[in-house]
Short mmCIF file of C-alpha atoms and ligand atoms in Angstrom, two decimals:
data_model
loop_
_atom_site.label_atom_id
_atom_site.label_comp_id
_atom_site.label_asym_id
_atom_site.label_seq_id
_atom_site.Cartn_x
_atom_site.Cartn_y
_atom_site.Cartn_z
CA UNK A 219 25.05 4.27 41.28
CA UNK A 220 21.28 4.51 40.86
CA UNK A 221 18.94 2.88 43.36
CA UNK A 222 18.10 -0.64 42.16
CA UNK A 223 14.48 -0.92 41.08
CA UNK A 224 13.66 -3.74 43.48
CA UNK A 225 14.56 -1.46 46.40
CA UNK A 226 11.83 1.04 45.59
CA UNK A 227 9.12 -0.81 43.65
CA UNK A 228 6.44 -3.09 45.17
CA UNK A 229 5.51 -6.28 43.34
CA UNK A 230 2.21 -4.88 42.08
CA UNK A 231 3.54 -1.45 41.05
CA UNK A 232 3.80 -0.75 37.32
CA UNK A 233 7.22 -1.81 36.06
CA UNK A 234 9.85 0.90 35.63
CA UNK A 235 10.36 -0.07 31.97
CA UNK A 236 7.04 1.48 30.93
CA UNK A 237 5.54 -1.82 29.72
CA UNK A 238 2.43 -1.15 31.81
CA UNK A 239 2.73 -4.63 33.36
CA UNK A 240 3.07 -5.35 37.05
CA UNK A 241 6.66 -5.16 38.27
CA UNK A 242 6.59 -8.79 39.50
CA UNK A 243 5.48 -9.99 36.04
CA UNK A 244 8.05 -7.93 34.22
CA UNK A 245 11.55 -6.88 35.34
CA UNK A 246 11.54 -7.98 39.02
CA UNK A 247 13.39 -11.25 38.49
CA UNK A 248 15.86 -9.57 36.20
CA UNK A 249 16.51 -6.86 38.78
CA UNK A 250 17.20 -9.45 41.49
CA UNK A 251 19.75 -11.16 39.27
CA UNK A 252 22.87 -8.94 39.16
CA UNK A 253 23.89 -9.97 35.65
CA UNK A 254 20.47 -9.36 34.23
CA UNK A 255 20.23 -6.14 36.19
CA UNK A 256 23.32 -4.82 34.43
CA UNK A 257 21.81 -5.74 31.08
CA UNK A 258 18.50 -4.10 31.99
CA UNK A 259 20.30 -0.91 32.99
CA UNK A 260 22.13 -0.86 29.65
CA UNK A 261 18.81 -1.33 27.85
CA UNK A 262 17.30 1.54 29.81
CA UNK A 263 20.18 3.85 28.92
CA UNK A 264 19.95 2.90 25.26
CA UNK A 265 16.22 3.61 25.26
CA UNK A 266 16.91 7.03 26.77
CA UNK A 267 19.60 7.78 24.20
CA UNK A 268 17.25 6.77 21.40
CA UNK A 269 14.46 8.96 22.79
CA UNK A 270 16.86 11.93 22.93
CA UNK A 271 17.54 11.56 19.19
CA UNK A 272 13.94 12.39 18.36
CA UNK A 273 11.77 15.44 18.73
CA UNK A 274 9.68 15.76 21.87
CA UNK A 275 7.04 18.32 22.79
CA UNK A 276 8.38 21.37 24.63
CA UNK A 277 6.61 24.13 26.60
CA UNK A 278 4.28 26.58 24.87
CA UNK A 279 4.75 30.30 25.42
CA UNK A 280 1.70 32.46 26.23
CA UNK A 281 -0.65 33.15 23.34
CA UNK A 282 0.51 35.98 21.06
CA UNK A 283 -2.11 38.64 20.45
CA UNK A 284 -3.09 40.23 17.15
CA UNK A 285 -3.96 43.96 17.32
CA UNK A 286 -7.72 44.61 17.09
CA UNK A 287 -7.44 46.67 13.87
CA UNK A 288 -6.16 43.69 11.85
CA UNK A 289 -8.97 41.86 10.01
CA UNK A 290 -9.33 38.21 10.96
CA UNK A 291 -10.33 35.22 8.84
CA UNK A 292 -13.77 33.85 9.81
CA UNK A 293 -12.42 30.75 11.61
CA UNK A 294 -10.37 32.91 13.99
CA UNK A 295 -13.64 34.25 15.44
CA UNK A 296 -14.92 30.71 16.13
CA UNK A 297 -14.05 28.95 19.39
CA UNK A 298 -13.21 25.75 17.52
CA UNK A 299 -11.53 27.51 14.61
CA UNK A 300 -14.05 26.25 12.07
CA UNK A 301 -14.37 28.20 8.80
CA UNK A 302 -17.88 29.58 8.09
CA UNK A 303 -17.45 29.69 4.32
CA UNK A 304 -15.41 27.54 2.03
CA UNK A 305 -14.34 28.68 -1.43
CA UNK A 306 -14.97 26.59 -4.49
CA UNK A 307 -11.80 25.62 -6.27
CA UNK A 308 -12.98 27.58 -9.32
CA UNK A 309 -10.70 30.07 -11.14
CA UNK A 310 -10.42 33.37 -9.32
CA UNK A 311 -11.56 36.77 -10.63
CA UNK A 312 -8.99 39.44 -11.50
CA UNK A 313 -9.49 41.32 -8.23
CA UNK A 314 -8.88 38.24 -6.09
CA UNK A 315 -5.79 37.39 -8.12
CA UNK A 316 -4.43 40.90 -7.62
CA UNK A 317 -4.93 40.58 -3.86
CA UNK A 318 -3.30 37.15 -3.85
CA UNK A 319 -0.19 38.50 -5.52
CA UNK A 320 0.25 40.89 -2.61
CA UNK A 321 -0.54 38.34 0.14
CA UNK A 322 1.72 35.70 -1.41
CA UNK A 323 4.64 38.11 -1.71
CA UNK A 324 4.15 39.08 1.94
CA UNK A 325 4.16 35.39 2.96
CA UNK A 326 7.42 34.87 1.07
CA UNK A 327 8.99 37.89 2.79
CA UNK A 328 7.96 36.67 6.23
CA UNK A 329 9.36 33.20 5.44
CA UNK A 330 12.64 34.86 4.46
CA UNK A 331 12.74 36.76 7.77
CA UNK A 332 12.11 33.55 9.70
CA UNK A 333 14.81 31.75 7.71
CA UNK A 334 17.36 34.46 8.45
CA UNK A 335 16.96 33.79 12.19
CA UNK A 336 17.65 30.06 12.00
CA UNK A 337 20.84 28.96 13.75
CA UNK A 338 21.80 26.47 16.46
CA UNK A 339 20.43 27.69 19.80
CA UNK A 340 17.29 29.42 18.57
CA UNK A 341 13.93 28.12 19.82
CA UNK A 342 11.04 27.36 17.51
CA UNK A 343 9.03 29.76 19.69
CA UNK A 344 11.40 32.59 18.71
CA UNK A 345 10.75 31.74 15.03
CA UNK A 346 7.03 31.93 15.80
CA UNK A 347 7.50 35.41 17.27
CA UNK A 348 9.25 36.56 14.11
CA UNK A 349 6.51 35.15 11.87
CA UNK A 350 3.76 36.60 14.09
CA UNK A 351 5.27 40.07 14.11
CA UNK A 352 6.19 39.90 10.41
CA UNK A 353 2.57 39.22 9.47
CA UNK A 354 1.25 42.00 11.71
CA UNK A 355 3.81 44.53 10.49
CA UNK A 356 2.41 43.97 6.97
CA UNK A 357 -1.16 44.47 8.17
CA UNK A 358 -1.93 40.75 7.96
CA UNK A 359 -3.16 38.02 10.28
CA UNK A 360 -0.99 34.88 10.78
CA UNK A 361 -3.39 32.31 9.30
CA UNK A 362 -2.41 29.29 11.48
CA UNK A 363 -3.34 31.07 14.74
CA UNK A 364 -6.66 29.63 15.89
CA UNK A 365 -7.21 27.46 12.81
CA UNK A 366 -9.38 24.46 13.72
CA UNK A 367 -8.09 20.93 14.17
CA UNK A 368 -9.28 17.58 15.51
CA UNK A 369 -8.02 18.14 19.08
CA UNK A 370 -7.62 21.92 19.40
CA UNK A 371 -7.23 24.96 17.21
CA UNK A 372 -3.62 25.61 16.17
CA UNK A 373 -2.15 27.67 19.05
CA UNK A 374 0.66 29.49 17.23
CA UNK A 375 1.31 31.63 14.14
CA UNK A 376 3.85 29.44 12.31
CA UNK A 377 4.35 25.71 11.78
CA UNK A 378 7.85 24.49 12.69
CA UNK A 379 8.60 20.88 11.78
CA UNK A 380 11.97 19.50 12.91
CA UNK A 381 13.72 16.37 11.55
CA UNK A 382 11.19 13.49 11.62
CA UNK A 383 8.24 15.88 11.98
CA UNK A 384 6.43 15.90 8.64
CA UNK A 385 4.34 19.04 9.08
CA UNK A 386 2.23 21.18 11.47
CA UNK A 387 4.80 21.13 14.29
CA UNK A 388 3.84 23.60 17.03
CA UNK A 389 6.50 26.17 17.99
CA UNK A 390 7.55 25.80 21.62
CA UNK A 391 10.64 25.85 23.86
CA UNK A 392 12.44 23.34 21.59
CA UNK A 393 16.01 24.52 20.90
CA UNK A 394 17.32 23.90 17.38
CA UNK A 395 20.70 22.19 17.41
CA UNK A 396 23.56 21.85 14.98
CA UNK A 397 22.68 19.24 12.36
CA UNK A 398 18.86 19.61 12.56
CA UNK A 399 16.63 20.41 9.63
CA UNK A 400 13.53 22.53 10.21
CA UNK A 401 10.58 23.32 7.97
CA UNK A 402 8.90 26.67 8.55
CA UNK A 403 5.44 27.13 7.05
CA UNK A 404 4.12 30.69 6.80
CA UNK A 405 0.58 31.62 5.84
CA UNK A 406 -0.67 35.21 5.99
CA UNK A 407 -4.27 36.44 5.67
CA UNK A 408 -3.97 39.87 4.06
CA UNK A 409 -6.77 41.92 2.50
CA UNK A 410 -9.14 38.97 2.55
CA UNK A 411 -6.91 36.32 0.97
CA UNK A 412 -4.29 33.81 2.13
CA UNK A 413 -0.74 33.35 0.82
CA UNK A 414 0.87 30.03 1.84
CA UNK A 415 4.53 29.01 1.50
CA UNK A 416 7.12 26.93 3.32
CA UNK A 417 10.74 25.84 3.11
CA UNK A 418 13.10 23.49 4.92
CA UNK A 419 16.22 25.08 6.40
CA UNK A 420 19.53 23.57 7.53
CA UNK A 421 20.60 24.30 11.12
CA UNK A 422 24.39 24.72 11.23
CA UNK A 423 26.37 21.84 9.73
CA UNK A 424 24.01 19.18 8.36
CA UNK A 425 25.13 15.74 7.20
CA UNK A 426 25.11 14.76 3.53
CA UNK A 427 22.14 12.36 3.94
CA UNK A 428 19.84 15.11 5.19
CA UNK A 429 21.18 17.70 2.74
CA UNK A 430 20.35 15.35 -0.10
CA UNK A 431 16.83 14.82 1.31
CA UNK A 432 16.32 18.58 1.33
CA UNK A 433 17.63 18.90 -2.23
CA UNK A 434 15.37 16.12 -3.57
CA UNK A 435 12.38 17.64 -1.79
CA UNK A 436 13.03 21.09 -3.25
CA UNK A 437 13.35 19.49 -6.68
CA UNK A 438 10.09 17.56 -6.10
CA UNK A 439 8.31 20.89 -5.78
CA UNK A 440 9.87 22.06 -9.05
CA UNK A 441 8.85 18.83 -10.76
CA UNK A 442 5.29 19.35 -9.51
CA UNK A 443 5.20 22.95 -10.74
CA UNK A 444 6.49 21.86 -14.15
CA UNK A 445 3.55 19.42 -14.40
CA UNK A 446 1.01 22.27 -14.20
CA UNK A 447 -0.47 22.85 -17.66
CA UNK A 448 -3.79 24.50 -18.44
CA UNK A 449 -5.99 21.74 -19.85
CA UNK A 450 -4.04 19.12 -17.89
CA UNK A 451 -5.20 17.14 -14.87
CA UNK A 452 -4.57 17.80 -11.19
CA UNK A 453 -3.63 14.12 -10.99
CA UNK A 454 -0.60 14.75 -13.26
CA UNK A 455 1.09 16.76 -10.49
CA UNK A 456 1.25 13.87 -8.04
CA UNK A 457 2.22 11.45 -10.76
CA UNK A 458 5.24 13.56 -11.67
CA UNK A 459 6.33 14.10 -8.06
CA UNK A 460 6.03 10.44 -7.09
CA UNK A 461 7.89 9.19 -10.11
CA UNK A 462 10.77 11.60 -9.45
CA UNK A 463 11.03 11.21 -5.65
CA UNK A 464 10.62 7.44 -5.56
CA UNK A 465 13.07 7.17 -8.44
CA UNK A 466 15.59 8.90 -6.19
CA UNK A 467 14.84 6.35 -3.45
CA UNK A 468 12.63 8.50 -1.19
CA UNK A 469 9.13 8.13 0.23
CA UNK A 470 6.24 10.47 -0.61
CA UNK A 471 4.07 11.24 2.42
CA UNK A 472 0.44 10.53 1.54
CA UNK A 473 -1.64 11.89 4.39
CA UNK A 474 -1.23 15.59 3.55
CA UNK A 475 -2.03 17.34 0.29
CA UNK A 476 -1.66 20.64 -1.50
CA UNK A 477 -4.89 22.61 -1.73
CA UNK A 478 -6.83 25.39 -3.33
CA UNK A 479 -6.12 28.68 -1.56
CA UNK A 480 -7.54 32.20 -1.82
CA UNK A 481 -10.34 33.66 0.28
CA UNK A 482 -10.30 30.25 2.03
CA UNK A 483 -7.14 28.87 3.65
CA UNK A 484 -7.96 25.41 2.28
CA UNK A 485 -10.35 24.52 -0.55
CA UNK A 486 -10.59 22.21 -3.53
CA UNK A 487 -8.72 20.94 -5.42
CA UNK A 488 -6.87 18.42 -3.28
CA UNK A 489 -3.40 18.23 -4.79
CA UNK A 490 -2.01 14.78 -4.03
CA UNK A 491 1.75 14.44 -4.20
CA UNK A 492 1.55 10.83 -5.39
CA UNK A 493 -0.46 9.24 -8.16
CA UNK A 494 -3.87 8.92 -6.59
CA UNK A 495 -6.73 7.87 -8.88
CA UNK A 496 -8.98 9.85 -6.53
CA UNK A 497 -7.29 13.10 -7.63
CA UNK A 498 -10.07 15.12 -9.23
CA UNK A 499 -10.32 17.88 -11.76
CA UNK A 500 -8.79 19.77 -14.64
CA UNK A 501 -6.18 22.48 -14.36
CA UNK A 502 -7.76 25.72 -15.55
CA UNK A 503 -6.26 29.23 -15.93
CA UNK A 504 -7.09 31.43 -12.95
CA UNK A 505 -7.00 28.61 -10.40
CA UNK A 506 -4.81 29.20 -7.36
CA UNK A 507 -3.53 26.27 -5.35
CA UNK A 508 -0.48 25.07 -3.46
CA UNK A 509 1.93 22.25 -4.15
CA UNK A 510 3.74 21.19 -0.99
CA UNK A 511 5.41 17.78 -1.21
CA UNK A 512 6.60 16.11 1.99
CA UNK A 513 9.39 13.63 1.22
CA UNK A 514 10.98 11.15 3.63
CA UNK A 515 14.19 9.16 3.73
CA UNK A 516 12.11 6.15 4.76
CA UNK A 517 8.57 5.32 3.74
CA UNK A 518 5.33 7.29 3.61
CA UNK A 519 3.54 6.12 6.75
CA UNK A 520 2.87 8.70 9.43
CA UNK A 521 1.74 8.92 13.06
CA UNK A 522 0.13 11.79 14.93
CA UNK A 523 1.08 13.22 18.30
CA UNK A 524 -1.66 13.61 20.89
CA UNK A 525 -1.82 17.33 20.16
CA UNK A 526 -3.71 16.44 16.97
CA UNK A 527 -1.30 18.51 14.85
CA UNK A 528 2.26 17.21 14.93
CA UNK A 529 2.70 14.51 12.27
CA UNK A 530 5.84 12.36 12.34
CA UNK A 531 7.11 9.60 10.10
CA UNK A 532 6.14 6.19 11.51
CA UNK A 533 9.73 4.99 11.01
CA UNK A 534 11.13 8.25 12.51
CA UNK A 535 13.18 8.87 9.37
CA UNK A 536 13.83 12.51 8.55
CA UNK A 537 11.44 14.33 6.24
CA UNK A 538 11.46 17.65 4.40
CA UNK A 539 8.90 19.88 2.67
CA UNK A 540 8.70 22.88 0.34
CA UNK A 541 5.56 24.79 -0.63
CA UNK A 542 4.53 27.48 -3.07
CA UNK A 543 1.19 29.06 -3.90
CA UNK A 544 0.64 29.01 -7.68
CA UNK A 545 -1.57 30.76 -10.20
CA UNK A 546 -2.46 28.78 -13.32
CA UNK A 547 -1.80 30.92 -16.40
CA UNK A 548 -2.51 30.35 -20.10
CA UNK A 549 0.89 28.71 -20.48
CA UNK A 550 1.65 26.99 -17.15
CA UNK A 551 2.09 28.02 -13.54
CA UNK A 552 3.16 31.33 -12.07
CA UNK A 553 4.73 31.06 -8.62
CA UNK A 554 3.10 33.75 -6.46
CA UNK A 555 5.04 33.18 -3.24
CA UNK A 556 8.25 34.88 -4.29
CA UNK A 557 9.85 37.87 -2.58
N1 LIG B 876 0.22 26.12 6.00
C1 LIG B 876 -0.27 24.77 6.13
C2 LIG B 876 -0.55 24.29 4.72
O1 LIG B 876 0.34 24.36 3.95
C3 LIG B 876 -1.46 24.63 6.99
C4 LIG B 876 -1.21 24.88 8.40
S1 LIG B 876 -2.65 24.71 9.26
C5 LIG B 876 -2.14 25.04 10.82
O2 LIG B 876 -1.62 23.93 4.35
F1 LIG B 876 -3.21 25.21 11.50
F2 LIG B 876 -1.38 24.06 11.23
F3 LIG B 876 -1.43 26.12 10.81
CO1 LIG B 877 -0.57 24.80 2.17
CO1 LIG B 878 1.61 25.99 4.26
#
């Protein structure tokens, strides 16, 4: 038996229910009435059960260091993580493309190593350790570490986004459990260029609803890649993805886009995953950019955690994502982030 609220709370204390109202204006009468007290207790327990269904912030481990001999991107030398230079979204020269092939393959390998460690019981922090060490072992810098944001630079080397987290989840003491889905997003800065790729993994036995979400999201990426034609429009990519994913009954997250990538982590073009008239530009051979659709079981609205990074669906429905870095060729798209 828990202590009844009226035994411990004064009239003017904030109510136990978290409404922010004074106790006497909120649950005091209910607590004095035994029948209503029972109902209030049931409501409290249900609220707790509901909260336990969703992701909550865990504890961060100490910062992981990068050996001094590994070259850093410019933003990693800035206190706020702000890039000094930003690439144009123009087609890359042959040398940059050659470097990107290597960086993108390394990113894909690291993502594979992270994926191999996913099982019920593993923490997202352990996945971060694997990504961090995988990047360093290849002579690269884990691009997320110290990258600037609205509240603070990203504190870890990998993004881990569980269930209703859309993207940019911060690895911490959170333990993955049977039935979860988790997106891991790896970016490596190697020999002066970034390679960026992510995938959503199943943790143990996952229900059919979530497995289908993951399948449709993976296919959304394929549909986007198939829409890349030299001479075509960047806008075509989002058009194709939206028409497929919404046709399957899913929502396309709008707040986050694919992006030019190369010597800069993020540059033009902005690659919308839905048909946005604001999408700008032609698709030209030699361009390198990502496509990274985030698809939800519910609708496209999002909310941000106070950390300024973790984005969740407003309706708390599950969401998945897949990402590749692409090179536009004379005939279509070449996927660079393959092992
Ligand atoms: N890799 C992410 C992307 O696909 C960006 C992560 S930024 C970070 O664009 F700071 F959160 F790591
Ligand atoms: Co990206
Ligand atoms: Co990414």
